[in-house]
Every structure is written in C-alpha cells, then in structure tokens.
Short mmCIF file of C-alpha atoms in Angstrom, two decimals:
data_model
loop_
_atom_site.label_atom_id
_atom_site.label_comp_id
_atom_site.label_asym_id
_atom_site.label_seq_id
_atom_site.Cartn_x
_atom_site.Cartn_y
_atom_site.Cartn_z
CA UNK A 1 103.15 148.69 144.03
CA UNK A 2 104.24 150.50 147.21
CA UNK A 3 107.54 151.49 145.63
CA UNK A 4 105.77 152.91 142.60
CA UNK A 5 103.37 154.87 144.82
CA UNK A 6 106.32 156.32 146.75
CA UNK A 7 107.92 157.44 143.48
CA UNK A 8 104.88 159.57 142.69
CA UNK A 9 105.40 161.73 145.79
CA UNK A 10 109.21 161.80 145.91
CA UNK A 11 110.22 165.51 146.02
CA UNK A 12 113.18 165.46 143.67
CA UNK A 13 112.37 168.69 141.89
CA UNK A 14 112.45 168.92 138.12
CA UNK A 15 112.21 165.71 136.13
CA UNK A 16 113.66 165.66 132.64
CA UNK A 17 111.48 163.96 130.08
CA UNK A 18 113.02 160.90 128.48
CA UNK A 19 113.55 161.12 124.72
CA UNK A 20 111.27 159.14 122.44
CA UNK A 21 112.63 155.58 122.31
CA UNK A 22 113.97 154.33 118.99
CA UNK A 23 115.52 150.93 119.69
CA UNK A 24 117.38 149.05 116.95
CA UNK A 25 118.08 145.65 118.53
CA UNK A 26 120.61 143.40 116.81
CA UNK A 27 119.17 140.57 114.76
CA UNK A 28 120.28 137.98 117.30
CA UNK A 29 118.12 139.65 119.97
CA UNK A 30 114.96 139.82 117.89
CA UNK A 31 112.21 137.21 118.42
CA UNK A 32 112.29 134.38 115.90
CA UNK A 33 108.66 133.42 116.48
CA UNK A 34 105.45 135.36 116.99
CA UNK A 35 101.78 134.45 117.16
CA UNK A 36 99.26 135.70 114.62
CA UNK A 37 97.83 138.02 117.29
CA UNK A 38 101.30 139.42 118.02
CA UNK A 39 101.68 140.24 114.32
CA UNK A 40 98.83 142.74 114.74
CA UNK A 41 100.71 144.28 117.66
CA UNK A 42 103.89 144.37 115.57
CA UNK A 43 102.08 146.39 112.89
CA UNK A 44 100.29 148.73 115.31
CA UNK A 45 102.94 149.17 118.02
CA UNK A 46 106.41 147.70 117.30
CA UNK A 47 107.72 149.07 120.60
CA UNK A 48 105.32 146.80 122.50
CA UNK A 49 106.96 143.80 120.82
CA UNK A 50 110.39 145.18 121.74
CA UNK A 51 109.33 145.71 125.37
CA UNK A 52 107.83 142.27 125.79
CA UNK A 53 110.03 139.95 123.78
CA UNK A 54 113.42 141.71 124.01
CA UNK A 55 113.30 143.61 127.31
CA UNK A 56 111.11 140.93 128.89
CA UNK A 57 108.69 143.45 130.44
CA UNK A 58 105.30 142.30 131.71
CA UNK A 59 102.42 144.29 133.22
CA UNK A 60 102.08 144.00 136.99
CA UNK A 61 99.13 141.82 138.02
CA UNK A 62 96.26 143.73 139.62
CA UNK A 63 96.21 144.01 143.39
CA UNK A 64 92.81 142.37 143.30
CA UNK A 65 91.42 140.66 140.22
CA UNK A 66 88.00 141.94 139.23
CA UNK A 67 85.43 140.88 136.62
CA UNK A 68 87.06 142.78 133.76
CA UNK A 69 86.81 142.38 129.98
CA UNK A 70 89.67 139.87 129.90
CA UNK A 71 87.93 137.52 132.33
CA UNK A 72 84.66 137.88 130.44
CA UNK A 73 86.41 136.99 127.20
CA UNK A 74 87.94 133.88 128.75
CA UNK A 75 84.53 132.79 130.06
CA UNK A 76 82.79 133.20 126.71
CA UNK A 77 85.58 131.40 124.81
CA UNK A 78 85.52 128.47 127.24
CA UNK A 79 81.71 128.29 127.18
CA UNK A 80 81.61 128.21 123.38
CA UNK A 81 84.35 125.57 123.31
CA UNK A 82 82.43 123.48 125.87
CA UNK A 83 79.24 123.75 123.81
CA UNK A 84 80.99 122.76 120.58
CA UNK A 85 82.66 119.74 122.20
CA UNK A 86 79.41 118.57 123.82
CA UNK A 87 77.36 119.00 120.62
CA UNK A 88 79.68 118.45 117.62
CA UNK A 89 76.95 117.55 115.11
CA UNK A 90 73.72 119.15 113.88
CA UNK A 91 71.89 121.06 116.60
CA UNK A 92 68.82 119.68 118.32
CA UNK A 93 65.75 121.64 119.39
CA UNK A 94 67.22 122.23 122.86
CA UNK A 95 70.25 124.12 121.49
CA UNK A 96 69.36 127.29 123.41
CA UNK A 97 69.19 125.34 126.67
CA UNK A 98 72.53 123.68 125.93
CA UNK A 99 74.16 127.03 125.19
CA UNK A 100 72.81 128.48 128.43
CA UNK A 101 74.01 125.46 130.40
CA UNK A 102 77.50 125.75 128.90
CA UNK A 103 77.78 129.37 130.01
CA UNK A 104 76.28 128.75 133.45
CA UNK A 105 78.72 125.90 134.09
CA UNK A 106 81.71 127.94 132.93
CA UNK A 107 80.68 130.95 135.02
CA UNK A 108 80.40 128.77 138.13
CA UNK A 109 83.89 127.38 137.52
CA UNK A 110 85.71 130.56 136.50
CA UNK A 111 84.09 133.58 138.19
CA UNK A 112 83.86 134.04 141.97
CA UNK A 113 81.53 137.08 141.68
CA UNK A 114 77.87 136.03 142.08
CA UNK A 115 76.45 139.42 141.02
CA UNK A 116 78.54 139.59 137.85
CA UNK A 117 77.63 136.00 137.01
CA UNK A 118 73.96 137.02 136.93
CA UNK A 119 74.68 140.17 134.89
CA UNK A 120 76.79 138.31 132.31
CA UNK A 121 74.25 135.52 132.08
CA UNK A 122 71.49 138.08 131.57
CA UNK A 123 73.38 139.70 128.68
CA UNK A 124 74.06 136.29 127.17
CA UNK A 125 70.37 135.39 127.49
CA UNK A 126 69.40 138.21 125.12
CA UNK A 127 71.56 136.93 122.27
CA UNK A 128 70.87 133.20 122.72
CA UNK A 129 68.13 132.88 120.06
CA UNK A 130 70.20 134.68 117.39
CA UNK A 131 73.33 132.74 118.32
CA UNK A 132 71.52 129.37 118.22
CA UNK A 133 69.93 130.17 114.86
CA UNK A 134 73.26 131.20 113.32
CA UNK A 135 74.98 128.17 114.83
CA UNK A 136 72.36 125.85 113.34
CA UNK A 137 73.16 127.29 109.92
CA UNK A 138 76.88 126.66 110.39
CA UNK A 139 76.28 123.11 111.59
CA UNK A 140 74.16 122.38 108.53
CA UNK A 141 77.23 122.80 106.29
CA UNK A 142 80.10 121.87 108.59
CA UNK A 143 81.25 120.46 111.92
CA UNK A 144 83.38 122.21 114.59
CA UNK A 145 86.01 119.48 114.84
CA UNK A 146 89.06 121.62 115.66
CA UNK A 147 88.86 123.79 118.80
CA UNK A 148 91.74 125.79 120.28
CA UNK A 149 93.97 124.07 117.73
CA UNK A 150 97.70 124.86 117.87
CA UNK A 151 99.53 125.61 114.62
CA UNK A 152 103.12 126.36 113.66
CA UNK A 153 104.47 127.56 110.30
CA UNK A 154 108.25 127.97 109.78
CA UNK A 155 108.98 130.54 107.08
CA UNK A 156 111.83 129.32 104.85
CA UNK A 157 114.83 131.60 104.58
CA UNK A 158 113.70 133.93 107.39
CA UNK A 159 114.59 131.95 110.53
CA UNK A 160 111.09 132.86 111.74
CA UNK A 161 108.09 130.79 112.82
CA UNK A 162 104.49 131.93 112.82
CA UNK A 163 102.31 130.36 115.51
CA UNK A 164 98.56 130.35 116.19
CA UNK A 165 95.88 128.95 118.44
CA UNK A 166 92.69 128.97 116.38
CA UNK A 167 89.45 129.36 118.34
CA UNK A 168 87.51 127.15 115.96
CA UNK A 169 87.95 125.50 112.58
CA UNK A 170 84.91 123.80 111.02
CA UNK A 171 85.35 120.98 108.55
CA UNK A 172 83.28 121.35 105.37
CA UNK A 173 84.09 118.36 103.21
CA UNK A 174 87.34 119.19 101.42
CA UNK A 175 87.32 122.77 102.78
CA UNK A 176 87.28 124.49 106.18
CA UNK A 177 85.83 127.61 107.81
CA UNK A 178 87.78 129.56 110.43
CA UNK A 179 85.99 131.42 113.24
CA UNK A 180 87.18 133.66 116.05
CA UNK A 181 84.98 134.63 119.02
CA UNK A 182 84.90 138.28 120.09
CA UNK A 183 83.18 139.64 123.20
CA UNK A 184 83.97 143.16 122.02
CA UNK A 185 83.50 144.73 118.60
CA UNK A 186 85.18 142.79 115.77
CA UNK A 187 87.66 144.73 113.60
CA UNK A 188 86.18 146.78 110.77
CA UNK A 189 87.06 146.04 107.13
CA UNK A 190 89.48 149.01 107.20
CA UNK A 191 91.17 147.66 110.35
CA UNK A 192 91.41 144.21 108.74
CA UNK A 193 93.01 145.76 105.68
CA UNK A 194 95.55 147.67 107.78
CA UNK A 195 96.55 145.59 110.79
CA UNK A 196 93.98 142.97 111.93
CA UNK A 197 95.56 140.08 110.03
CA UNK A 198 94.98 137.28 112.56
CA UNK A 199 92.37 135.25 110.70
CA UNK A 200 93.94 135.73 107.27
CA UNK A 201 97.25 134.47 108.64
CA UNK A 202 95.44 131.47 110.15
CA UNK A 203 93.95 130.80 106.71
CA UNK A 204 97.43 130.83 105.16
CA UNK A 205 98.61 128.43 107.86
CA UNK A 206 95.73 126.00 107.23
CA UNK A 207 96.36 125.98 103.49
CA UNK A 208 100.08 125.37 104.15
CA UNK A 209 99.36 122.45 106.51
CA UNK A 210 100.63 124.22 109.65
CA UNK A 211 98.09 122.54 111.96
CA UNK A 212 99.08 118.95 112.79
CA UNK A 213 95.54 117.60 112.97
CA UNK A 214 94.36 119.25 109.75
CA UNK A 215 95.50 118.23 106.30
CA UNK A 216 96.05 121.01 103.77
CA UNK A 217 92.63 122.29 102.84
CA UNK A 218 91.02 125.16 101.01
CA UNK A 219 89.67 127.87 103.32
CA UNK A 220 86.08 128.61 102.32
CA UNK A 221 85.07 131.13 104.97
CA UNK A 222 86.74 133.32 107.60
CA UNK A 223 84.67 135.27 110.13
CA UNK A 224 84.56 136.90 113.54
CA UNK A 225 81.62 135.85 115.73
CA UNK A 226 80.64 138.58 118.17
CA UNK A 227 79.30 137.07 121.39
CA UNK A 228 78.98 140.10 123.65
CA UNK A 229 76.05 142.36 124.45
CA UNK A 230 74.58 141.19 121.12
CA UNK A 231 75.28 138.58 118.47
CA UNK A 232 76.82 139.58 115.16
CA UNK A 233 79.08 138.20 112.46
CA UNK A 234 81.79 139.95 110.50
CA UNK A 235 83.25 138.05 107.59
CA UNK A 236 86.79 138.61 106.43
CA UNK A 237 87.44 138.98 102.72
CA UNK A 238 89.87 136.22 101.72
#
C-alpha cells in the first residue's frame, strides 16, 4: 500500500497510456475448470478471467476490514443455512423467532461491529414476516436437504470441468428446486438471458448428476431469493 501511494506522487513527468490489452493465451495456459459464477464473469469481462486465472492477480485485502456488502452477504447466507439445517421440515408457528435467532447468532459470530449488528438486524426484522410466509410455502412442497452442495461436471471432448456450490436445493419427490440467496438485487430477466447463467447451469448439472449426494432429477423450479432490505423472489425461466 505504501509503495502504491508513493507511485501516485512520483514526479516522472509524462506517462504514456498503455494500449488496450488483447491477450491471446495459448490453450495450455487457459483454465480447464471454472465455477458457474465465473462463467458469468467470462461472458461479461473475459479479461478478469485472464487476470485471475492466468496472471494469478488478486485484489489487495483492505487495510482494515469494514462491514461491507461482502460481509453482509456472508452473514445472510450463513444465517439462512443455519435456519434450514435447524428446521429441515415443515415450519412451526415460531418460524419468525427461529429466523431471528439464526441471524442474531450468526451476527455475533461473524461481525465485530456492534452498531452494524443492530442496523442489519433491524433491516432483517422488517422482512421476517414475508420471508417466513414464503418459506412456509416452500416447505409445504419440498425440503431443503442440500445446502452449500458441491458439484462437478466434466464436459466430454472439451477438457473442461464446470463446478458449483449451490446455496440450496430442495427435494420435491422426484424433482428438485434450486434457490440462490441475494442480499442485493437479483438479476433481471434480460440479465439472465444475456449473462447471469449461474442457476440455469446448476440446473443442467443437477439433471446430469453432477452433485454426488443428488441422483439425477428433474428441475422443477429455479429462483433467486432476495434477503436484503426487503424480501422478494425472482424466478428463472427454465
């Protein structure tokens, strides 16, 4: 960080702008596996894939970690996973209390900022009734048996493997539903059509038996669950 700061004030006169990069790495240098989330990056910004997986570049960690969107996303994902593991069946009348307890416990474990814990809990409190009601509807037709499940799908003839870690897969008899939690705004239908392919790729992987703990099954529903300043659902057209 100090070296970078010094570079900003180094009086070297005129600086020539670098040309726009156009790398063409040899096949042997290209990654032979990517996650379903990295596929979105590949479509939107191929250079980011080149920088990370071929040049091995990583962002510098912050000088001091703060309560940013990334941390909030981790907290919500872990809280929802905790709630699903603790209550895998139909929801009881105290579902709202159980949801609140899951978030409170996760906040205590993961966030060392007392003020932000209260703010995040307050925002979560406003969406609890809607979230519990929607969750009760999902539990009536399925069970969240697969949480943070790892999957791997080798693509024949391409020397390439697609990987995934699915937030949640509900079992519905001989079918499944795939859900992904979002603390921000889920992708719009146009974004899904163009580059946000994560959940559709997970659906392909489930139907091809790419998840060890899940036999090949028909995918009945795919949706983003927004758990942020409000609760919302955005289904993905299969």
